[in-house]
C-alpha cells in the first residue's frame, strides 16, 4: 500500500489482527526484512510495517536528520489513524523509537529494540575511526589518491563494519544520524522495554546494549545465541517467542 506523508510517497503494509505492533526497519534494508518475524506473529497481532524514507518503496529525502524521521513516523501514524500498542525497531529503527518516545513525540504501551543503536559508552575504536576518517579526507584530495577516492572509501567503511550507503543522497543523513547521542532521550523512556541482541552482533557492541539497559529504568535484555545484527532473521523462532511473550 502507498500513502503520501509530508509529500513523500510512502510504502507500507498492514497485516493481521489484534494488538497493534509498528515495526521500523534498520538502515540499508526495508520493511521486508521483517517478513519471517511477521509470519510468526501476525496470527495474534496487527502488524504495521513502513519503508522509511530513502529505503524500499519510499522516496529518498533530500537532506534529513533523525528528527525528520521521528516526525515522519508521527505523521504516518496520524494520517493512518493508528495508535500502536507496541513499537518495535531494529538498529536505525531503534534510534527513531528512542528519540521519538524519549522526546515525547511517539507513544506506545511497550517497546522492543533489536540490536538498538544510538546510545554508547566512549569507544576508543570509534574515536580512532573518526580521526583516521578525517585524515583520510585530506589525503584523498592528493593525486593520485584522489582518483581512487570512492574505491578507498568503500574499502574503509566495509572494513570497519559501518552501515555506509553508496547512495549520495543518503550519505549526509547517515553521518548526522550516527553522530547523535541518544542517552538523554533514553533516560526519559518509562515504558516496559525489551532489548534483543545477538551474541555475534559486531555492528552493535554488547557494551552499548548493556549501557542502554542500565539507563532504561524498565528494561530487560535478552541475548539470542549464535546470531548477529539480524537475530530476528537468523533465529526467527526464538525472537518471535521473546517478542510474543513480552507483548502478550
Coordinates of C-alpha atoms in Angstrom, one line a residue:
X1 CA 0.0 0.0 0.0
X2 CA 1.1 3.6 -0.6
X3 CA 0.3 6.8 1.2
X4 CA 1.6 10.4 0.9
X5 CA 3.3 11.5 4.1
X6 CA 4.8 15.1 4.1
X7 CA 4.8 15.0 0.3
X8 CA 6.8 11.7 0.3
X9 CA 5.3 8.7 -1.5
X10 CA 5.4 6.0 1.3
X11 CA 5.2 2.2 1.1
X12 CA 3.7 0.3 4.0
X13 CA 2.0 -3.0 4.9
X14 CA -0.9 -3.6 7.3
X15 CA -1.4 -7.3 8.2
X16 CA -3.1 -9.4 10.9
X17 CA -5.4 -8.5 13.7
X18 CA -5.1 -7.9 17.4
X19 CA -2.9 -5.5 19.4
X20 CA -1.0 -3.2 17.0
X21 CA 2.7 -3.5 16.5
X22 CA 4.6 -0.9 14.5
X23 CA 7.9 -2.2 13.1
X24 CA 10.6 0.1 11.9
X25 CA 13.5 -1.4 10.0
X26 CA 17.2 -0.8 10.1
X27 CA 19.5 1.2 7.8
X28 CA 20.1 -0.1 4.3
X29 CA 17.1 -2.6 4.3
X30 CA 13.4 -2.2 4.1
X31 CA 10.1 -3.4 5.6
X32 CA 10.6 -6.9 4.1
X33 CA 13.5 -7.6 6.4
X34 CA 10.7 -8.4 8.9
X35 CA 8.9 -10.9 6.7
X36 CA 9.9 -14.0 8.7
X37 CA 9.0 -12.4 12.0
X38 CA 5.7 -11.1 10.7
X39 CA 4.8 -14.6 9.6
X40 CA 5.3 -15.8 13.1
X41 CA 3.4 -13.0 14.8
X42 CA 0.6 -11.9 12.5
X43 CA -1.9 -14.5 13.7
X44 CA -2.1 -12.8 17.1
X45 CA -1.2 -9.2 16.3
X46 CA -1.9 -6.5 13.7
X47 CA 1.5 -5.6 12.4
X48 CA 2.2 -2.3 10.5
X49 CA 5.4 -2.0 8.6
X50 CA 6.6 1.1 6.8
X51 CA 9.5 1.7 4.4
X52 CA 11.4 4.6 5.9
X53 CA 12.3 7.5 3.5
X54 CA 15.2 6.5 1.3
X55 CA 14.6 2.8 1.5
X56 CA 12.4 0.2 -0.2
X57 CA 9.4 1.7 -1.9
X58 CA 9.6 5.1 -0.2
X59 CA 11.1 8.2 -1.9
X60 CA 14.5 9.4 -1.0
X61 CA 14.6 12.6 1.1
X62 CA 17.0 15.4 0.1
X63 CA 18.5 16.2 3.4
X64 CA 17.2 14.8 6.7
X65 CA 18.2 14.4 10.3
X66 CA 16.9 11.9 12.9
X67 CA 14.2 14.4 14.0
X68 CA 12.8 14.3 10.5
X69 CA 12.4 10.6 10.6
X70 CA 10.7 10.8 14.0
X71 CA 8.3 13.5 12.6
X72 CA 7.7 11.3 9.6
X73 CA 6.7 8.3 11.7
X74 CA 4.5 10.6 13.9
X75 CA 2.7 11.9 10.8
X76 CA 2.4 8.4 9.3
X77 CA 0.5 7.3 12.4
X78 CA -1.6 10.4 12.4
X79 CA -2.7 10.0 8.7
X80 CA -3.4 6.3 9.0
X81 CA -5.2 6.8 12.4
X82 CA -3.0 4.2 14.0
X83 CA -2.1 4.1 17.7
X84 CA 0.4 1.3 18.2
X85 CA 0.4 -0.8 21.4
X86 CA 4.0 -1.8 20.7
X87 CA 6.8 0.0 18.9
X88 CA 9.5 -2.4 17.5
X89 CA 12.7 -1.1 16.0
X90 CA 15.8 -2.7 14.6
X91 CA 19.1 -0.8 14.7
X92 CA 18.3 2.5 12.9
X93 CA 14.6 1.9 13.6
X94 CA 15.5 1.7 17.2
X95 CA 17.2 5.1 17.0
X96 CA 13.9 6.6 15.8
X97 CA 11.9 5.0 18.6
X98 CA 14.4 6.0 21.3
X99 CA 14.3 9.7 20.2
X100 CA 10.6 9.6 19.4
X101 CA 9.5 8.2 22.7
X102 CA 12.2 9.9 24.8
X103 CA 11.3 13.2 23.1
X104 CA 7.6 12.6 23.8
X105 CA 6.6 12.6 20.1
X106 CA 5.8 8.8 19.8
X107 CA 3.7 6.8 22.2
X108 CA 3.2 3.1 22.9
X109 CA 2.5 0.8 25.9
X110 CA 5.6 -1.3 25.3
X111 CA 8.8 -1.1 23.3
X112 CA 11.0 -3.7 21.6
X113 CA 14.5 -2.7 20.5
X114 CA 16.5 -5.2 18.4
X115 CA 20.3 -4.5 18.3
X116 CA 19.4 -0.9 19.1
X117 CA 21.8 1.8 18.1
X118 CA 22.3 5.4 19.3
X119 CA 23.4 5.0 22.9
X120 CA 27.0 4.1 23.6
X121 CA 29.8 4.4 26.1
X122 CA 33.0 6.1 24.9
X123 CA 34.6 3.7 22.4
X124 CA 38.3 4.1 21.6
X125 CA 37.9 2.2 18.3
X126 CA 35.2 4.6 17.2
X127 CA 37.3 7.6 18.2
X128 CA 40.2 6.2 16.2
X129 CA 38.0 5.6 13.2
X130 CA 36.7 9.2 13.3
X131 CA 40.3 10.5 13.5
X132 CA 41.5 8.3 10.6
X133 CA 38.5 9.3 8.6
X134 CA 39.3 13.0 8.9
X135 CA 42.9 12.4 7.9
X136 CA 41.7 10.3 5.0
X137 CA 39.6 13.1 3.7
X138 CA 42.7 15.3 3.4
X139 CA 44.8 12.5 1.8
X140 CA 42.1 11.6 -0.7
X141 CA 42.5 15.1 -2.3
X142 CA 46.1 14.4 -3.1
X143 CA 46.9 12.9 -6.6
X144 CA 46.9 10.1 -7.4
X145 CA 44.8 9.1 -4.3
X146 CA 42.1 11.5 -5.5
X147 CA 41.3 9.3 -8.5
X148 CA 40.8 6.3 -6.2
X149 CA 38.7 8.2 -3.7
X150 CA 35.5 6.2 -4.0
X151 CA 37.2 2.8 -4.0
X152 CA 39.3 3.6 -1.0
X153 CA 36.2 5.0 0.9
X154 CA 34.2 1.8 0.2
X155 CA 37.0 -0.4 1.4
X156 CA 37.4 1.7 4.5
X157 CA 33.8 1.7 5.5
X158 CA 33.5 -2.0 4.7
X159 CA 36.5 -2.7 6.9
X160 CA 35.1 -1.0 10.0
X161 CA 31.7 -2.7 9.6
X162 CA 29.8 0.6 9.0
X163 CA 26.3 0.7 7.5
X164 CA 27.7 3.1 5.0
X165 CA 25.4 3.6 2.0
X166 CA 26.6 4.3 -1.5
X167 CA 23.5 6.5 -2.4
X168 CA 24.9 10.0 -2.4
X169 CA 21.6 11.5 -1.2
X170 CA 21.8 9.4 2.0
X171 CA 25.4 9.9 3.0
X172 CA 24.8 13.2 4.7
X173 CA 21.8 11.8 6.5
X174 CA 23.7 8.8 7.7
X175 CA 26.5 11.0 9.1
X176 CA 24.1 13.1 11.0
X177 CA 22.1 10.2 12.4
X178 CA 25.0 8.1 13.7
X179 CA 26.7 11.1 15.4
X180 CA 23.8 11.9 17.7
X181 CA 24.0 10.6 21.3
X182 CA 20.5 9.5 22.4
X183 CA 21.3 8.7 26.0
X184 CA 19.4 11.8 27.3
X185 CA 16.3 10.6 25.4
X186 CA 16.6 7.0 26.5
X187 CA 16.5 8.1 30.2
X188 CA 13.1 9.6 29.6
X189 CA 11.6 6.3 28.5
X190 CA 9.4 4.8 31.2
X191 CA 7.6 2.1 29.2
X192 CA 8.5 -1.5 29.7
X193 CA 11.2 -2.2 27.1
X194 CA 12.6 -5.5 25.7
X195 CA 16.2 -5.3 24.4
X196 CA 17.2 -8.2 22.0
X197 CA 20.8 -8.7 21.0
X198 CA 22.6 -11.4 19.0
X199 CA 25.7 -12.7 20.7
X200 CA 27.6 -12.5 17.4
X201 CA 26.5 -8.9 16.6
X202 CA 29.6 -7.0 15.6
X203 CA 27.7 -3.9 14.5
X204 CA 26.1 -3.0 17.8
X205 CA 28.5 -3.9 20.7
X206 CA 27.2 -5.7 23.7
X207 CA 28.7 -2.9 25.9
X208 CA 26.3 -0.4 24.1
X209 CA 23.3 -2.6 24.7
X210 CA 24.2 -3.1 28.4
X211 CA 24.7 0.6 28.8
X212 CA 21.3 1.2 27.3
X213 CA 19.8 -1.5 29.6
X214 CA 21.3 0.3 32.6
X215 CA 19.8 3.7 31.8
X216 CA 16.4 2.5 30.8
X217 CA 14.5 2.3 34.1
X218 CA 12.1 -0.5 33.0
X219 CA 14.1 -2.7 30.5
X220 CA 15.1 -6.3 30.1
X221 CA 17.9 -7.7 28.0
X222 CA 17.6 -11.0 26.1
X223 CA 20.6 -12.4 24.3
X224 CA 20.0 -14.7 21.3
X225 CA 22.8 -17.2 20.8
X226 CA 24.6 -17.8 17.5
X227 CA 23.0 -14.8 15.8
X228 CA 24.3 -11.4 14.6
X229 CA 22.9 -8.0 13.9
X230 CA 19.8 -9.6 12.2
X231 CA 18.9 -12.0 15.0
X232 CA 15.2 -11.9 14.0
X233 CA 16.2 -13.3 10.6
X234 CA 18.8 -15.8 11.8
X235 CA 16.7 -17.3 14.6
X236 CA 13.1 -16.1 13.9
X237 CA 11.6 -18.7 16.1
X238 CA 13.4 -17.6 19.2
X239 CA 13.0 -13.8 18.6
X240 CA 9.3 -14.3 17.9
X241 CA 9.0 -16.2 21.1
X242 CA 10.7 -13.5 23.1
X243 CA 8.6 -10.7 21.5
X244 CA 5.4 -12.7 21.8
X245 CA 5.9 -13.4 25.5
X246 CA 6.9 -9.8 26.2
X247 CA 3.9 -8.1 24.5
X248 CA 1.1 -10.6 25.3

